[in-house]
Short mmCIF file of C-alpha atoms in Angstrom, two decimals:
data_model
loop_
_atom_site.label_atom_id
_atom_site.label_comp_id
_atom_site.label_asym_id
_atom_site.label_seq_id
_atom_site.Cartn_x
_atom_site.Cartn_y
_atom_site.Cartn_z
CA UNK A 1 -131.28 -232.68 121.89
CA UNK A 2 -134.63 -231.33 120.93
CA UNK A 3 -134.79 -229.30 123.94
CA UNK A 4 -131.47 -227.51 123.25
CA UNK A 5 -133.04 -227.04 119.58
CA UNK A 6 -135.98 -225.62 120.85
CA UNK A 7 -134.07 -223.60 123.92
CA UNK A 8 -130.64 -222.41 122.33
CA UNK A 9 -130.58 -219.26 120.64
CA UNK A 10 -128.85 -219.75 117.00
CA UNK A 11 -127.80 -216.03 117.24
CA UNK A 12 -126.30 -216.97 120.75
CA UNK A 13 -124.27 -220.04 119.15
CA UNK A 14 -123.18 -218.30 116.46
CA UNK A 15 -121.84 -214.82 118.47
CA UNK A 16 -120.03 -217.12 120.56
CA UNK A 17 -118.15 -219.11 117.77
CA UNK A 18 -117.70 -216.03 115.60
CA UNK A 19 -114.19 -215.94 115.18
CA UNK A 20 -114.01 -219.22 114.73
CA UNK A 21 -116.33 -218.75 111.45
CA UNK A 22 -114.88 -215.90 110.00
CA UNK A 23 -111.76 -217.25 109.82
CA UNK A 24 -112.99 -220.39 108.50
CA UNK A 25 -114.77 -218.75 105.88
CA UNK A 26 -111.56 -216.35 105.32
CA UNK A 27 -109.71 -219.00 104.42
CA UNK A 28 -111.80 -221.27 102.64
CA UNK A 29 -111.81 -218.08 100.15
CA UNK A 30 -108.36 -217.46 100.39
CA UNK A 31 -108.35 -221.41 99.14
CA UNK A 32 -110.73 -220.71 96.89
CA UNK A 33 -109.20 -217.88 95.43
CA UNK A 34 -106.08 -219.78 94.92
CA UNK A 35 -107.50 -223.10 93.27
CA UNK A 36 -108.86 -221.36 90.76
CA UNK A 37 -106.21 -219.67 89.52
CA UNK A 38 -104.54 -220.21 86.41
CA UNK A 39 -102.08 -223.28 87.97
CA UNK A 40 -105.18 -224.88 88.47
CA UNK A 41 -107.87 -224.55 86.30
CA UNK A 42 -107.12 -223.77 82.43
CA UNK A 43 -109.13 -220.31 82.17
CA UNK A 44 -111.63 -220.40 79.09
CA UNK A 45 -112.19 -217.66 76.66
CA UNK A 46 -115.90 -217.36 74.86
CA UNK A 47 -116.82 -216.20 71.62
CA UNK A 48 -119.92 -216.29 70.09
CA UNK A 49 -122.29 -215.48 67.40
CA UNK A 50 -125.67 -214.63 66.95
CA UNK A 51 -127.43 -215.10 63.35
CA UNK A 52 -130.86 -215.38 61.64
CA UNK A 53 -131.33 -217.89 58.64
CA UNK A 54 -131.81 -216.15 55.15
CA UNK A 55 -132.67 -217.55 51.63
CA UNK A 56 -133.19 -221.24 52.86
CA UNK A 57 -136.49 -223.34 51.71
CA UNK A 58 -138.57 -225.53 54.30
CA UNK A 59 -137.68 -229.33 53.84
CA UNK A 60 -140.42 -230.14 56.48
CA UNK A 61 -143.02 -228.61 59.12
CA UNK A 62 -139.52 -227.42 61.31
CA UNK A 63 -138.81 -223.34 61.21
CA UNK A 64 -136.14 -222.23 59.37
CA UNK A 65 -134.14 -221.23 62.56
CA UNK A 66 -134.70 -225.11 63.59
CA UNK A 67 -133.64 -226.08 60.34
CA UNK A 68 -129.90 -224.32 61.49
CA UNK A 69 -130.07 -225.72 64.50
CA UNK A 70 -130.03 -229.32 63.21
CA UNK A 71 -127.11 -228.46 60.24
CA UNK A 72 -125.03 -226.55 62.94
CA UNK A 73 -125.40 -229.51 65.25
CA UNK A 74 -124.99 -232.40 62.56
CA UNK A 75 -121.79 -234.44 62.54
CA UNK A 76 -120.84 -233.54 59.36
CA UNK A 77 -119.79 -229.99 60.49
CA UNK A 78 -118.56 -231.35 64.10
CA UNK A 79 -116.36 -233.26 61.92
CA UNK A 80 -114.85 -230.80 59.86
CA UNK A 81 -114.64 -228.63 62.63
CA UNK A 82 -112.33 -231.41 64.74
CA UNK A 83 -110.32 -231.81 61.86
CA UNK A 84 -109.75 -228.77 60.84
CA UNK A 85 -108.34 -227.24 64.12
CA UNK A 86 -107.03 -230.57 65.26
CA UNK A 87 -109.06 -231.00 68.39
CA UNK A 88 -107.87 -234.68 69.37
CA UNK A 89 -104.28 -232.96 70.23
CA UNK A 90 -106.21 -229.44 70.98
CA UNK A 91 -107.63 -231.44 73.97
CA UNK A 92 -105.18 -234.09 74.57
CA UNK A 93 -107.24 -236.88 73.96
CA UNK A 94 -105.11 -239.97 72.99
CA UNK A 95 -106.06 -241.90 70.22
CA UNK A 96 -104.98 -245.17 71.33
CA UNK A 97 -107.89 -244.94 74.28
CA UNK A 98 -110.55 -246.99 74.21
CA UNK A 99 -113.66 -244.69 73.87
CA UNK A 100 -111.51 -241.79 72.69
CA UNK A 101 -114.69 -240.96 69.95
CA UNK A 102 -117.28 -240.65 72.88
CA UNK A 103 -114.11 -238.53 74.88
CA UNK A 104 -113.91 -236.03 71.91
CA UNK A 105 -117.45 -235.33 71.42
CA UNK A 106 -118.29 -234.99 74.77
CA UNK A 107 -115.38 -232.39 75.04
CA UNK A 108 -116.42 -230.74 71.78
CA UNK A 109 -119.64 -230.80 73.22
CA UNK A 110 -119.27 -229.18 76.61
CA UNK A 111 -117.36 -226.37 74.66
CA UNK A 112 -119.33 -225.72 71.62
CA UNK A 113 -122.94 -224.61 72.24
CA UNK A 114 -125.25 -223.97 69.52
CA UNK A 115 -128.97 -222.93 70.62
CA UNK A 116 -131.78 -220.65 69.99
CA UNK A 117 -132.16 -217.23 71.29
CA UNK A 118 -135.42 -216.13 73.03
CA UNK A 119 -136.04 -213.95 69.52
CA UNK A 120 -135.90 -217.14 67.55
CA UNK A 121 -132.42 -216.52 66.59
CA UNK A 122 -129.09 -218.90 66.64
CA UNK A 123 -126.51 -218.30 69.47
CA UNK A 124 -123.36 -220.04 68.43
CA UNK A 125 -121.12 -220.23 71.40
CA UNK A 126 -117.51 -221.84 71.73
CA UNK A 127 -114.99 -222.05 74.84
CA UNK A 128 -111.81 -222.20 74.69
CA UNK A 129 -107.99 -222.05 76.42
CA UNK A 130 -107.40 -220.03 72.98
CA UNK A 131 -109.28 -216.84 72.52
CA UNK A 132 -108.28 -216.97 68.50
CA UNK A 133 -109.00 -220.01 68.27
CA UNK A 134 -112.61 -219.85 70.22
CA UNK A 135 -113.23 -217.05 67.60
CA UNK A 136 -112.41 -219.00 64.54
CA UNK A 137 -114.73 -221.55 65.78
CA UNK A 138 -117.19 -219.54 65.39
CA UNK A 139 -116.49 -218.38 62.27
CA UNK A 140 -115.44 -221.73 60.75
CA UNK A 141 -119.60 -223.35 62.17
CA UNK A 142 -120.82 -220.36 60.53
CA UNK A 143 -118.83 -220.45 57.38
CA UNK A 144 -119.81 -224.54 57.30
CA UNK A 145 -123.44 -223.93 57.89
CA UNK A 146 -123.32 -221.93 54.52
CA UNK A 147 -121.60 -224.04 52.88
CA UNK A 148 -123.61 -227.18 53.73
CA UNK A 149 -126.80 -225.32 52.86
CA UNK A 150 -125.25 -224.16 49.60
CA UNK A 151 -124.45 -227.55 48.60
CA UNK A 152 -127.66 -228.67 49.68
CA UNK A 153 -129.82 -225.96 47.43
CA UNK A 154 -127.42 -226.96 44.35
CA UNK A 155 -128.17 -230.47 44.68
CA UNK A 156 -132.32 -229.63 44.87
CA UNK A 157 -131.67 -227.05 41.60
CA UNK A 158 -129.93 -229.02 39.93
CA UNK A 159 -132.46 -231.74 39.40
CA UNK A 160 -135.03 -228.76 38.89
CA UNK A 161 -132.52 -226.76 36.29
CA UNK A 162 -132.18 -230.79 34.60
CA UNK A 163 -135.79 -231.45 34.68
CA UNK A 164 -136.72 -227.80 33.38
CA UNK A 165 -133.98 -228.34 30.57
CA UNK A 166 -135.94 -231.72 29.47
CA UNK A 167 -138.99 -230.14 29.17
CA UNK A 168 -137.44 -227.77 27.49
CA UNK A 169 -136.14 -229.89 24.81
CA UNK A 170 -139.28 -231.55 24.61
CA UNK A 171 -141.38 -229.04 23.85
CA UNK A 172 -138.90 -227.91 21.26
CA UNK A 173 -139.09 -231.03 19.97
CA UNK A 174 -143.10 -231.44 19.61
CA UNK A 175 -143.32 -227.70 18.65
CA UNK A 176 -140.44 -228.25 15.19
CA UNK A 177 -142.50 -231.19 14.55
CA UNK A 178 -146.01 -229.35 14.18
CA UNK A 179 -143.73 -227.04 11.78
CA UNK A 180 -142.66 -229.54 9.96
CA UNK A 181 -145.74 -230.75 9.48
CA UNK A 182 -147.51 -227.25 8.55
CA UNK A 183 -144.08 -226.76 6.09
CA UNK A 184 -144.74 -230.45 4.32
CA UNK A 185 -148.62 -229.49 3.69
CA UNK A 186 -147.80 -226.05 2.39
CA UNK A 187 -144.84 -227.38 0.15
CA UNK A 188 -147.70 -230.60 -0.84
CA UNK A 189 -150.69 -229.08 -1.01
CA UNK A 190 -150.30 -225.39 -1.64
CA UNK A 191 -151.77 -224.75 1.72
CA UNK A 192 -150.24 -221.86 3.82
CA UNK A 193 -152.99 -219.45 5.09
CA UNK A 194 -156.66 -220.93 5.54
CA UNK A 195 -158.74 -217.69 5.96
CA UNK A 196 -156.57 -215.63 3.34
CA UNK A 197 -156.71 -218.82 0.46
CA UNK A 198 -160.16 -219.26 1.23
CA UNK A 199 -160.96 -216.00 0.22
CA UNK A 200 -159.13 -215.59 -2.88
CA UNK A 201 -160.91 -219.68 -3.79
CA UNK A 202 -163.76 -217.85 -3.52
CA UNK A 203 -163.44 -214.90 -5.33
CA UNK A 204 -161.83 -217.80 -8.36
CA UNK A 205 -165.15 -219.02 -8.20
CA UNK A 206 -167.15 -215.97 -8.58
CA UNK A 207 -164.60 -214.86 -11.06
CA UNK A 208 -165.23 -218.28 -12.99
CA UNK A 209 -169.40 -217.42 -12.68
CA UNK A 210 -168.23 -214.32 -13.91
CA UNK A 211 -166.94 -215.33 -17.34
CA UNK A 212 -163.78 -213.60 -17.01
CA UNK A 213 -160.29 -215.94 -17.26
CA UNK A 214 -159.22 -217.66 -14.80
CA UNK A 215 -157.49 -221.29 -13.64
CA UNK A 216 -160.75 -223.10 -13.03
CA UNK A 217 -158.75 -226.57 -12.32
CA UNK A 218 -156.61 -224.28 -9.96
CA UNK A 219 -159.12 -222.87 -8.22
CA UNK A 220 -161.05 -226.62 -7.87
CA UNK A 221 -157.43 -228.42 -6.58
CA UNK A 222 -156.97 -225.66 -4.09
CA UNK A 223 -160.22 -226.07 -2.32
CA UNK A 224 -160.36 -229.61 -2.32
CA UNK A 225 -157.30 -228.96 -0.84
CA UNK A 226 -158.55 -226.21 1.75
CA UNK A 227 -161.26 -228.19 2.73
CA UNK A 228 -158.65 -231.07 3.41
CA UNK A 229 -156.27 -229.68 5.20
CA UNK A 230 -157.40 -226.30 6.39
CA UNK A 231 -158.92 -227.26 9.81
CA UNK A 232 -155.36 -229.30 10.64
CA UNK A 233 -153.36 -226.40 9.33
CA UNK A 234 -155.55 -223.99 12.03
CA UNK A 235 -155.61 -226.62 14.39
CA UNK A 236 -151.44 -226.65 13.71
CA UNK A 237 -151.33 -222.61 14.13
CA UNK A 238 -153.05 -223.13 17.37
CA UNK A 239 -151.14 -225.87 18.53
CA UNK A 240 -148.44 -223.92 17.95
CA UNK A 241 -148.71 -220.65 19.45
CA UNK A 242 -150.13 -222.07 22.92
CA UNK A 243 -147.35 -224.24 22.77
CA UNK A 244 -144.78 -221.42 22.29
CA UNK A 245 -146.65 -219.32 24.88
CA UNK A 246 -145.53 -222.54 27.33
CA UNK A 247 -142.32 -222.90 26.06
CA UNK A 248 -141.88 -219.54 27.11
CA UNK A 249 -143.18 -219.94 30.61
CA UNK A 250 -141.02 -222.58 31.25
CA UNK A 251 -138.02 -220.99 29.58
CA UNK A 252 -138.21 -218.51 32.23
CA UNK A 253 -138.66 -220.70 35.36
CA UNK A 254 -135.59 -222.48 33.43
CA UNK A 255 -134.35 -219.43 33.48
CA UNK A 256 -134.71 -218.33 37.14
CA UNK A 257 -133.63 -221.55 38.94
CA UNK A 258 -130.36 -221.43 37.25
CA UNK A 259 -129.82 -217.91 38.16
CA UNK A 260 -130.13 -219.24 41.94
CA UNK A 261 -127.71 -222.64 41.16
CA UNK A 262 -125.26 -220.76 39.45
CA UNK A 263 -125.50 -217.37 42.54
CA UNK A 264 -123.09 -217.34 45.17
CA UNK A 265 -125.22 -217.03 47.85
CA UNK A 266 -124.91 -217.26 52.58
CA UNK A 267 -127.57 -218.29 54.18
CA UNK A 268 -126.99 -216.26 56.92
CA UNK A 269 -127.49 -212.78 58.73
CA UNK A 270 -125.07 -212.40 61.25
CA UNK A 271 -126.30 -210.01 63.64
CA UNK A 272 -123.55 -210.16 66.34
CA UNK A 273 -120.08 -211.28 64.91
CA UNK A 274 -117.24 -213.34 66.73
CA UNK A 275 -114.36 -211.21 68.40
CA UNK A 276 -110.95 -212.40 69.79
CA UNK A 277 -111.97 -212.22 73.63
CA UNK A 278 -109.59 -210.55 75.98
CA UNK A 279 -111.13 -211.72 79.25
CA UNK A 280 -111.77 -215.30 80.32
CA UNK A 281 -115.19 -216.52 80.87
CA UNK A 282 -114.09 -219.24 83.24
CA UNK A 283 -113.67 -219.75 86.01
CA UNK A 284 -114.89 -216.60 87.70
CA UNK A 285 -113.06 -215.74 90.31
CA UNK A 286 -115.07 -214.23 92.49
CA UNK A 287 -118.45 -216.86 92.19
CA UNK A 288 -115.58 -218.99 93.19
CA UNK A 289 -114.12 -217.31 96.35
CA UNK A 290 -117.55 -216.56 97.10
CA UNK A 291 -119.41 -220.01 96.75
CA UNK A 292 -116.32 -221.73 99.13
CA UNK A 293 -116.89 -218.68 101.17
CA UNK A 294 -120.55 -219.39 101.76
CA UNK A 295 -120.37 -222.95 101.78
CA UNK A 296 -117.33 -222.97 104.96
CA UNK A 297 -119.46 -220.09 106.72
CA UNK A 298 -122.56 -222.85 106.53
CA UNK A 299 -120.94 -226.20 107.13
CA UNK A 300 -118.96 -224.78 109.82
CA UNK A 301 -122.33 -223.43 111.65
CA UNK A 302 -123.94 -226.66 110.91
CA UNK A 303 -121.09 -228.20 112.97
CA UNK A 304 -121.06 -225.67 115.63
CA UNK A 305 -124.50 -226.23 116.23
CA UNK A 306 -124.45 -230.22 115.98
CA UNK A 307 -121.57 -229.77 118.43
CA UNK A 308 -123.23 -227.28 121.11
CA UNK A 309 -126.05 -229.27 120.76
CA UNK A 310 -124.05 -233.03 121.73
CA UNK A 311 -122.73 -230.62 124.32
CA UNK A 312 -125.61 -229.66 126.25
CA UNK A 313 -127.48 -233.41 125.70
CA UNK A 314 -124.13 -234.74 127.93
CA UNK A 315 -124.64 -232.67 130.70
#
């Protein structure tokens, strides 16, 4: 045998079994052409989708377009996607077999592709016997994804709108105490103004050196009372204004996060929307017709050769 491989010319075999091989590989495309046809193999329509993330925060080191992938791909939205177009009966799965779960995401698997582009995009891909429905698929991930991320954000702002509201109310709370307390010294004590009293104490006193007529008893309770409580009643003014300076600051981060709870907001830029396809993805015809083509023409010269070759080893 190895001196017929290394004596017979492949060309030679070949030429002489010619018509044997084209009409081998005629009809092994003819075959092919006809198995994968319609009566055979259910012909799947794609649609797809291609999107960017927008207005999301980082929950970890992942990107934000990684941060899609894993919502798109989560069960949660696999679920509500099998439920809401039905997909057990959409497939014919039966639900009284065994592993029927594993059979239905496998299935929803094989047909529903979500994955990154090379330009760190989403491609959102679904096949399907239904061209409408492959399109709503699309548009029904896409719609949960923004959804899911919504709900997600108004969980986060609300505990930052509820803790900004308690601060809030806290510093409202310290700030109408340090008023009450300035309003029960000046309504006590006669004190309302430090720097303005202590001037007119002192000009009661040089008044009073003066000889001319004046409240010298007044003028003696007010600065004992002055020199009581006029460094609290600055101290209070103080206190005060930084503390309404803050209360403003966080009155307006208050402010800002629940403008973004209460905004109805996607969290997505679709730049190439779903369409109703009007040509099937799958099978291909002509791969098909042209792999069984190939793959006669070969295995039949692989035979004609191991044949020639038995051939010339028995004479």
């Amino acid at each position: 045998m190895n001196n017929y491989f290394n004596n017979t010319s492949m060309v030679q075999t070949i030429f002489k079994w010619k018509w044997h091989i084209v009409i081998i590989t005629l009809v092994a495309a003819i075959l092919g052409a006809i198995f994968s046809g319609s009566r055979f193999i259910t012909p799947m329509y794609k649609s797809e989708a291609i999107l960017y993330p927008s207005n999301v925060s980082a929950y970890s080191d992942e990107t934000f377009t990684e941060q899609m992938l894993q919502i798109m791909q989560s069960n949660e939205i696999m679920d509500s996607v099998v439920n809401k177009f039905d997909l057990m009966k959409h497939y014919k799965i039966d639900k009284g077999y065994k592993y029927w779960k594993t059979a239905l995401i496998d299935e929803y698997r094989t047909n529903v592709s979500i994955s990154r582009t090379p330009y760190d995009a989403v491609l959102v891909k679904v096949l399907d016997k239904d061209p409408e429905i492959a399109c709503a698929m699309v548009n029904e991930i896409i719609r949960l994804y923004n959804w899911k991320v919504g709900f997600m954000h108004k969980v986060k702002r609300a505990e930052t709108v509820e803790m900004y509201k308690r601060q809030l109310n806290e510093k409202q709370i310290f700030i109408d105490s340090l008023k009450r307390r300035m309003a029960d010294i000046s309504s006590n004590y006669g004190v309302l103004e430090y720097q303005s009293q202590t001037r007119e104490v002192t000009r009661g006193y040089l008044r009073t050196d003066g000889g001319s007529k004046v409240n010298s008893d007044g003028v003696d309770t007010m600065k004992t009372n002055i020199e009581k409580y006029g460094p609290e009643i600055i101290a209070l003014e103080q206190l005060i204004k930084s503390e309404n300076m803050a209360y403003s600051q966080v009155k307006l981060d208050y402010e800002q996060e629940l403008r973004f709870y209460n905004a109805n907001m996607t969290f997505s830029n679709v730049v190439s929307a779903p369409f109703v396809a009007d040509k099937k993805a799958y099978p291909v015809r002509w791969v098909v017709v042209a792999l069984c083509g190939l793959a006669a023409c070969f295995i039949t010269i692989l035979v004609i050769y191991i044949m020639e070759g038995k051939k010339n080893l028995l004479k």
